[in-house]
Tab-separated table of C-alpha atoms and ligand atoms in Angstrom:
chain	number	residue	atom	x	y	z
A	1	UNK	CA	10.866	-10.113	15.291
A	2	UNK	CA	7.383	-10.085	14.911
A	3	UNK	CA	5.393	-11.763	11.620
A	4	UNK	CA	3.958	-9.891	9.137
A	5	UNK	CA	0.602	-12.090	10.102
A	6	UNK	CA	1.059	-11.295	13.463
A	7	UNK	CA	1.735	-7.191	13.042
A	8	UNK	CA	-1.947	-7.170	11.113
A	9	UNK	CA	-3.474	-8.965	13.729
A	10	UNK	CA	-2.551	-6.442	16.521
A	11	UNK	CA	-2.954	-3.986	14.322
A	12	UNK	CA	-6.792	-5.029	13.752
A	13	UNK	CA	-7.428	-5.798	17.377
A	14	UNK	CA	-6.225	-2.135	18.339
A	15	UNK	CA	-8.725	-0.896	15.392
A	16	UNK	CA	-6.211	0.932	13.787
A	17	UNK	CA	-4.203	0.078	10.228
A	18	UNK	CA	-0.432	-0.175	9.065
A	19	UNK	CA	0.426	2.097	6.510
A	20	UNK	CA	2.251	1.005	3.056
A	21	UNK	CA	4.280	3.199	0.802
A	22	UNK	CA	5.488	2.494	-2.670
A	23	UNK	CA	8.655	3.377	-3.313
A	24	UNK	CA	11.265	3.383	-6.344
A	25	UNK	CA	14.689	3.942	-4.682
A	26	UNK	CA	16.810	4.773	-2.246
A	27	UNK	CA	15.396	8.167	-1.444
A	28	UNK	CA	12.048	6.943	-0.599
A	29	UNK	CA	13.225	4.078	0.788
A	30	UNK	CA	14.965	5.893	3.498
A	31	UNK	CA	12.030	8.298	3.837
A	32	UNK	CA	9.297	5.273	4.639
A	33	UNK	CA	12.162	3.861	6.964
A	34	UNK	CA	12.828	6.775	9.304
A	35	UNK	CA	9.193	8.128	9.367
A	36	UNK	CA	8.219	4.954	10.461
A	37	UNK	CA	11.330	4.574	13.101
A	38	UNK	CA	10.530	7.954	14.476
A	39	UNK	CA	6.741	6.871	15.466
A	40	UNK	CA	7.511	3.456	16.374
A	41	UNK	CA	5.119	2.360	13.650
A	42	UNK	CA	5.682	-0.572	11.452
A	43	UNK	CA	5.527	-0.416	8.055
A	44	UNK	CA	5.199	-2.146	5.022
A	45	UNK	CA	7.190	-1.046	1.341
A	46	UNK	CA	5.377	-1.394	-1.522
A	47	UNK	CA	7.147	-2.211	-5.307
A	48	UNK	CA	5.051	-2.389	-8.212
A	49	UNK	CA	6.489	-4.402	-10.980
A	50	UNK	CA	6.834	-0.921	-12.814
A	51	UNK	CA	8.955	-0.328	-9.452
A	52	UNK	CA	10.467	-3.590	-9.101
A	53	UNK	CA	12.008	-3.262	-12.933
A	54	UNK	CA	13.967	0.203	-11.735
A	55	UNK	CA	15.126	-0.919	-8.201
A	56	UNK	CA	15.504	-4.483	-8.668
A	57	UNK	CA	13.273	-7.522	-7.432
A	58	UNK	CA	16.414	-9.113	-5.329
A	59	UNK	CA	18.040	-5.432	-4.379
A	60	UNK	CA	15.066	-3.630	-2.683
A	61	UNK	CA	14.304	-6.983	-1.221
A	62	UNK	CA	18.468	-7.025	-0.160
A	63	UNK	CA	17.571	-3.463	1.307
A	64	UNK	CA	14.687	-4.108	3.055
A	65	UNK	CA	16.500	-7.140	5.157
A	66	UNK	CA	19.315	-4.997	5.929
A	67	UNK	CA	16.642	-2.457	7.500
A	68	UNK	CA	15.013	-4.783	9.151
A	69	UNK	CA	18.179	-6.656	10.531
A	70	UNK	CA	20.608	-3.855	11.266
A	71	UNK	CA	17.355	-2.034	13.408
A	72	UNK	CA	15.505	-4.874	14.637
A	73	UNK	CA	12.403	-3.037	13.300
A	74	UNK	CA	9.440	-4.482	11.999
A	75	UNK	CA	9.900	-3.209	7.973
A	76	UNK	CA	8.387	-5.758	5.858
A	77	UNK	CA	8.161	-5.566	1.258
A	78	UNK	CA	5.244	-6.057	-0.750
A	79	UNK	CA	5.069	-7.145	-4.015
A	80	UNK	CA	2.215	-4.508	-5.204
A	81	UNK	CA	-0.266	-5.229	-7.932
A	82	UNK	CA	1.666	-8.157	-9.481
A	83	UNK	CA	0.022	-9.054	-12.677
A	84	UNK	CA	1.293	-12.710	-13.583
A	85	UNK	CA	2.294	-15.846	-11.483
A	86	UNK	CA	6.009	-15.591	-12.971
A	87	UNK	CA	6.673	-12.111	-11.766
A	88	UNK	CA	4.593	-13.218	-7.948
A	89	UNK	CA	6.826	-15.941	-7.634
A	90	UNK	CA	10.278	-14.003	-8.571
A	91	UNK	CA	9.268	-11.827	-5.930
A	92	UNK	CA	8.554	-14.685	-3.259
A	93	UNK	CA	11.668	-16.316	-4.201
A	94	UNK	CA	13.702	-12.918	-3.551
A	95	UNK	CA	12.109	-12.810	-0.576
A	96	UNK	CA	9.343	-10.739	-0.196
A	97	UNK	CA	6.772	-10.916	2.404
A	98	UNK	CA	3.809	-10.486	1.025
A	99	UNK	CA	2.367	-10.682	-2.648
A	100	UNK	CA	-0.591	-8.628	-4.103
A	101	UNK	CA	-1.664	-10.860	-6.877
A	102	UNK	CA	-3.904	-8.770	-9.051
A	103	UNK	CA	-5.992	-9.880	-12.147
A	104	UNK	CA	-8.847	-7.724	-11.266
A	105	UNK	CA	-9.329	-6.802	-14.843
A	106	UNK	CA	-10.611	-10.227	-15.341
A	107	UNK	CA	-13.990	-11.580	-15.380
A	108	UNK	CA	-14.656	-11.997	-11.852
A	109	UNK	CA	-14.756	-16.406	-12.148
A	110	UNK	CA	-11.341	-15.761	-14.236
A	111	UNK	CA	-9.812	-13.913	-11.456
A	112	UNK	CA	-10.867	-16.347	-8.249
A	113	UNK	CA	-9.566	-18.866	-10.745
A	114	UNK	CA	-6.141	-17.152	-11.066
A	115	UNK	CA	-5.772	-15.789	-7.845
A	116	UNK	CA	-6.759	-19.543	-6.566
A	117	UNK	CA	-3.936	-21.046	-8.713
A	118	UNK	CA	-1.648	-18.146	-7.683
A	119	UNK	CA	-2.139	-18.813	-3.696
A	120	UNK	CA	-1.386	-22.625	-4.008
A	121	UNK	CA	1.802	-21.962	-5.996
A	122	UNK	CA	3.105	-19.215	-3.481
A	123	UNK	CA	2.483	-20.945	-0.653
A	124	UNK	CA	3.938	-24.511	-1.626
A	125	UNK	CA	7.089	-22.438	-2.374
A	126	UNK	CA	6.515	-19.756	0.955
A	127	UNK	CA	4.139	-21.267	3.162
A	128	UNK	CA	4.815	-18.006	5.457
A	129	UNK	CA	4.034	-15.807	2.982
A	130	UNK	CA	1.217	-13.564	2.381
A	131	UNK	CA	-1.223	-13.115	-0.681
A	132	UNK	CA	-3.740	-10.233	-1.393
A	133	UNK	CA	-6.442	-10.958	-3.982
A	134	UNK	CA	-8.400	-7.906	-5.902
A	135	UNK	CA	-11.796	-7.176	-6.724
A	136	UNK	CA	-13.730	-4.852	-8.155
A	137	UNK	CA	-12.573	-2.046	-10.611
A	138	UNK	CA	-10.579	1.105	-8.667
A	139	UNK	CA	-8.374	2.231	-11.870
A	140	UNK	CA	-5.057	2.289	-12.095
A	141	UNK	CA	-1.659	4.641	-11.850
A	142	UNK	CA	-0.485	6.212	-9.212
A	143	UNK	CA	-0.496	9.426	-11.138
A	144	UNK	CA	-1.831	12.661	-11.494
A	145	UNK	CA	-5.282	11.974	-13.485
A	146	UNK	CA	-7.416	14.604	-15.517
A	147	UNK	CA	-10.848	12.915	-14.969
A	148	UNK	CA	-12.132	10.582	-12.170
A	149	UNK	CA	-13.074	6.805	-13.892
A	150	UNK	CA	-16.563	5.799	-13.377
A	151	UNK	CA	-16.118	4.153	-10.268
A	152	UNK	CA	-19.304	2.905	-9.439
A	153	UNK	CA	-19.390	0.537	-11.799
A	154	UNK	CA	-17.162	-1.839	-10.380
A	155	UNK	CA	-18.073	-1.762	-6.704
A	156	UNK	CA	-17.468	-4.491	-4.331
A	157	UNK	CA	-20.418	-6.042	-3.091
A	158	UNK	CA	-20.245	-8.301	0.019
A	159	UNK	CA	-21.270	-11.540	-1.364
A	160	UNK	CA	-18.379	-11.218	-4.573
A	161	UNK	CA	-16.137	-10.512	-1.074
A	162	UNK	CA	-17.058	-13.577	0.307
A	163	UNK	CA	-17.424	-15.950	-2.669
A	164	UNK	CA	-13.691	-14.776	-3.696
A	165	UNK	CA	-12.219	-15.236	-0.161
A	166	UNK	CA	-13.811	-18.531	0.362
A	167	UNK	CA	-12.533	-19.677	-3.213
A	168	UNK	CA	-9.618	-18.119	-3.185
A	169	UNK	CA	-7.831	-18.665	0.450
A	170	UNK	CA	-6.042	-15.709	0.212
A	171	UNK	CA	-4.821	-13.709	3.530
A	172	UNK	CA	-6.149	-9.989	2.810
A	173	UNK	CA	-8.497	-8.411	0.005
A	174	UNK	CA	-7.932	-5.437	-1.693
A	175	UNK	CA	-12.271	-4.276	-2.558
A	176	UNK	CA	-13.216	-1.250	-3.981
A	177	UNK	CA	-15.232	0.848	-2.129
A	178	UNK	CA	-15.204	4.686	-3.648
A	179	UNK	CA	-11.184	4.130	-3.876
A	180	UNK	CA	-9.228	5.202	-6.931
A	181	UNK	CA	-5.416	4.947	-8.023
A	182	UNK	CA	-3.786	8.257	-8.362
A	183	UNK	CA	-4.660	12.174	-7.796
A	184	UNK	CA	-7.229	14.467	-9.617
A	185	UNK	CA	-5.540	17.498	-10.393
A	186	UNK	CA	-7.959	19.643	-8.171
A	187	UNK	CA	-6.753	17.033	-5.113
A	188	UNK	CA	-3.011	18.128	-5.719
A	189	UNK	CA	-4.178	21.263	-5.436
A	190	UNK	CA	-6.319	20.721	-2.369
A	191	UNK	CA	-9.299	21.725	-3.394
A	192	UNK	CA	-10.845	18.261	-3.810
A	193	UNK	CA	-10.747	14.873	-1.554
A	194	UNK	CA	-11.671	11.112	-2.352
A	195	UNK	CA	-14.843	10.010	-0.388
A	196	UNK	CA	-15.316	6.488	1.117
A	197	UNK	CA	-18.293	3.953	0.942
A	198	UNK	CA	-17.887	3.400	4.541
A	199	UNK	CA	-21.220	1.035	4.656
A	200	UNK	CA	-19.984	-0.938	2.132
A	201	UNK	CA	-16.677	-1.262	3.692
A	202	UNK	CA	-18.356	-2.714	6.974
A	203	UNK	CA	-20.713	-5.038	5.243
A	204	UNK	CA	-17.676	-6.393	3.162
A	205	UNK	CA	-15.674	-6.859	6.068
A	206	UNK	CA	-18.865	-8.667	7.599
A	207	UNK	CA	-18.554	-11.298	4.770
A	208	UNK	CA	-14.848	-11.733	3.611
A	209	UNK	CA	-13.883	-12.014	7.666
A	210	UNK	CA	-10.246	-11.354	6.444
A	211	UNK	CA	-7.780	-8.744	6.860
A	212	UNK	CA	-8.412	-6.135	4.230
A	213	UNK	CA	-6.245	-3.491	2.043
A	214	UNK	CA	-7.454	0.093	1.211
A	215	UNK	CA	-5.630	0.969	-2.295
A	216	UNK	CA	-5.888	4.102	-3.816
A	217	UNK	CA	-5.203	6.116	-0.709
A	218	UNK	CA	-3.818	9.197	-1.426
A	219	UNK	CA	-5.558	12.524	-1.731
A	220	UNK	CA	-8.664	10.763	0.542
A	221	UNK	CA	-10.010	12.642	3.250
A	222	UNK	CA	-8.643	11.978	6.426
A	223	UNK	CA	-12.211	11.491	8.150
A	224	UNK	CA	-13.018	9.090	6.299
A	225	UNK	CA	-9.707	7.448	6.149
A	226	UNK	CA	-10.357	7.024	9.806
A	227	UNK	CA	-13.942	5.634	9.656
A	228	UNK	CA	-12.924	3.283	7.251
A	229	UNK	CA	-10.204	1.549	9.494
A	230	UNK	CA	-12.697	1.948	11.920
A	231	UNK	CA	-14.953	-0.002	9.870
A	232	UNK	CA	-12.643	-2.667	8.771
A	233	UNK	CA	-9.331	-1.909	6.904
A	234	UNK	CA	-6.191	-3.125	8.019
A	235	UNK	CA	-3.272	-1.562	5.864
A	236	UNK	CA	-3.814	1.753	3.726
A	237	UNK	CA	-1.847	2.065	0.739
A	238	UNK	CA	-0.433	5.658	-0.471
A	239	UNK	CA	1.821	5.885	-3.161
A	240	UNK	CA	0.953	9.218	-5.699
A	241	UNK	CA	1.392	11.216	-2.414
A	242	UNK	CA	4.703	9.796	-1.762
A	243	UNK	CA	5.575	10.703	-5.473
A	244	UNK	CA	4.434	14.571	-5.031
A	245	UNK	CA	6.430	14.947	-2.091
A	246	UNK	CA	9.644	13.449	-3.589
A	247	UNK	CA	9.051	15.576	-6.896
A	248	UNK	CA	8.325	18.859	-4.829
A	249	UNK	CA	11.214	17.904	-2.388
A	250	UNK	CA	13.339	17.355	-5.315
A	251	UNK	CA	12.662	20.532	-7.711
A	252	UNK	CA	13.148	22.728	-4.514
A	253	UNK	CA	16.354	21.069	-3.801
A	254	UNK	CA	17.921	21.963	-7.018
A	255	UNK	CA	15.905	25.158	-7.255
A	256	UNK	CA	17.662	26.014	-4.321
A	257	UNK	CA	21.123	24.201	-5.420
A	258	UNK	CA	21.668	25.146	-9.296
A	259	UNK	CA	24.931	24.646	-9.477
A	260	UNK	CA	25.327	21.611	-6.888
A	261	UNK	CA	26.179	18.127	-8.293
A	262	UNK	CA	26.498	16.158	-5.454
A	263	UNK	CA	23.730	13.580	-5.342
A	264	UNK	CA	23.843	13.373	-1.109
A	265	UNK	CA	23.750	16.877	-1.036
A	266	UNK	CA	20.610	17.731	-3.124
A	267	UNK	CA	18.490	14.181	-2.202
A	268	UNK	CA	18.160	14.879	1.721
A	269	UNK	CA	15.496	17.618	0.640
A	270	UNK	CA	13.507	15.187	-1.380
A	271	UNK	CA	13.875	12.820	1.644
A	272	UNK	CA	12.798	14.934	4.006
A	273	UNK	CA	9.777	15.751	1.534
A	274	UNK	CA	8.372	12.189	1.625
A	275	UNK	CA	9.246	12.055	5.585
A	276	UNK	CA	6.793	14.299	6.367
A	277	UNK	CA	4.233	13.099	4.148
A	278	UNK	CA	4.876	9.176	5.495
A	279	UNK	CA	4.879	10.448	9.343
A	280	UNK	CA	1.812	12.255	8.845
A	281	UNK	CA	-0.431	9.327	7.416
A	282	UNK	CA	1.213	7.149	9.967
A	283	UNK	CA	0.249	9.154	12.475
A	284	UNK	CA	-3.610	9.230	11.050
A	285	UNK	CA	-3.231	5.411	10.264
A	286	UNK	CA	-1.931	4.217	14.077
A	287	UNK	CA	-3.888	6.498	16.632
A	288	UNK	CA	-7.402	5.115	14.511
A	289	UNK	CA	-10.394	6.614	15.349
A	290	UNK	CA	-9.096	8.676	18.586
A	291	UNK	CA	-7.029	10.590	16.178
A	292	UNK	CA	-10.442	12.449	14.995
A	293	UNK	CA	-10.451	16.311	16.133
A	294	UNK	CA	-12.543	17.498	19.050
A	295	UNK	CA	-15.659	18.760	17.491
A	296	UNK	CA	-15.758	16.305	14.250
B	301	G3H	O1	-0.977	0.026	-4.467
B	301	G3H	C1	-0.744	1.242	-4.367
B	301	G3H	C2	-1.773	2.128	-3.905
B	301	G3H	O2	-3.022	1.593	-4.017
B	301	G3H	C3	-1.558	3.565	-4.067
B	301	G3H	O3	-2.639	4.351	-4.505
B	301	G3H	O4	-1.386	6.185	-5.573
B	301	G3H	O5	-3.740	6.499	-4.904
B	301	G3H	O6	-1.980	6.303	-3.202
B	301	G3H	P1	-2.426	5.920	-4.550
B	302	ZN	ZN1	-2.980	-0.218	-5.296
């Protein structure tokens, strides 16, 4: 089986990204998984610590081997947006592949400071695993959001990149570049998309020279989503979508069911929801740039 390490770096080399979901169970668990195994794409699973508290830290990491053993397919776990070195290193101890270790609502010398700490602590304990750092201010919640935060306040500029890669020694960096956590209620309703900085994603890229993590994917226009693993992102992270497709998936399931009781006869609607919402960025995420429509 391939590394985690190694799946980015092919990934990078073919200019296109891997995709990570977030998921909170066994429903979108199984979604992620068979979207993924039907395009041949690996994939990465993303738990919050929000996440991590309703699955479990050692079950979803139990799950995720099982996947990955019984298949022989490259699945790998994230620990997303981990806020404190106790909860990144309960995660690395249960096994997890990768860490995002995220203080970015620090002073920026507080956070290389942190994340610094946080990368010589998981990798004395893992040295194979994997540690994102953050930077820059993107908001937070994958939700549904009334108003936009002001995001162009806390931009990432290339020489923060650098200074916090350099200080840091972490494997991947999650910048901010006209990304935002969560939906606006006009992009649930499709009348609105999130727009990339794709300049500033190339001339970070330029500087940090390490793999790099677009958050805040969901609800982001697909054109751009291309350009900007064109110009430099490795993974793509989309969570609020994956939680409107299991809440649609799910209301029409019992809309459709009202009397019905049986758990694995309502929850295959709610899986097939998120499927189609996971094979669809996948598909945009691994065909890169020569995924664009003739004429755009
Ligand atoms: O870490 C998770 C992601 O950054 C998800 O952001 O909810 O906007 O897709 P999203
Ligand atoms: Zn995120």
């Amino acid at each position: 089986m391939e590394t985690l390490h190694k799946v980015l770096q092919q990934a990078e080399t073919k200019r296109v990204a891997i995709g990570h979901f977030n998921i909170s169970d066994l429903v979108t668990l199984k979604a992620v998984f068979e979207a993924a195994r039907d395009l041949n794409a690996p994939v990465v699973v993303g738990t919050s610590e929000g996440e991590r508290r309703f699955i479990g830290v050692r079950q979803v990491a139990a799950m995720v081997k099982s996947l990955r053993e019984e298949y022989d397919f490259p699945i790998f776990l994230n620990a997303d947006h981990t806020h404190s070195l106790l909860s990144a290193i309960e995660a690395a101890k249960a096994g997890f592949d990768w860490i995002v270790f995220d203080v970015s609502t620090l002073p920026f010398e507080e956070n290389v400071r942190q994340t610094k700490a946080a990368v010589e602590t998981l990798k004395a304990l893992r040295p194979d695993i994997l540690v994102e750092g953050e930077i820059g201010d993107i908001g937070s919640g994958s939700e549904i959001h009334d108003a936009a935060p002001d995001l162009q306040k806390g931009l990432t500029t290339p020489a923060e990149a650098k200074q916090f890669v350099d200080e840091t020694g972490v494997d991947t960096l999650a910048p901010a570049v006209g990304n935002m956590h969560g939906m606006l209620k006009s992009m649930v309703a499709g009348n609105t998309k999130k727009r990339l900085d794709i300049e500033r994603i190339r001339a970070v890229k330029a500087e940090a020279r390490i793999f790099m993590t677009l958050h805040g994917a969901s609800g982001t226009d697909d054109d751009d989503l291309r350009e900007a693993i064109a110009a430099g992102m490795t993974v793509v992270h989309i969570n609020t979508e994956v939680r409107l497709a299991w809440r649609r998936g799910l209301d029409s399931a019992l809309a459709k069911q009202p009397d019905e009781i049986v758990p694995y006869k309502v929850l295959p609607q709610a899986v097939d929801s998120v499927k189609q919402v996971v094979a669809a960025r996948l598909a945009l995420f691994s065909a890169g740039r020569l995924a664009r429509p003739a004429g755009q």
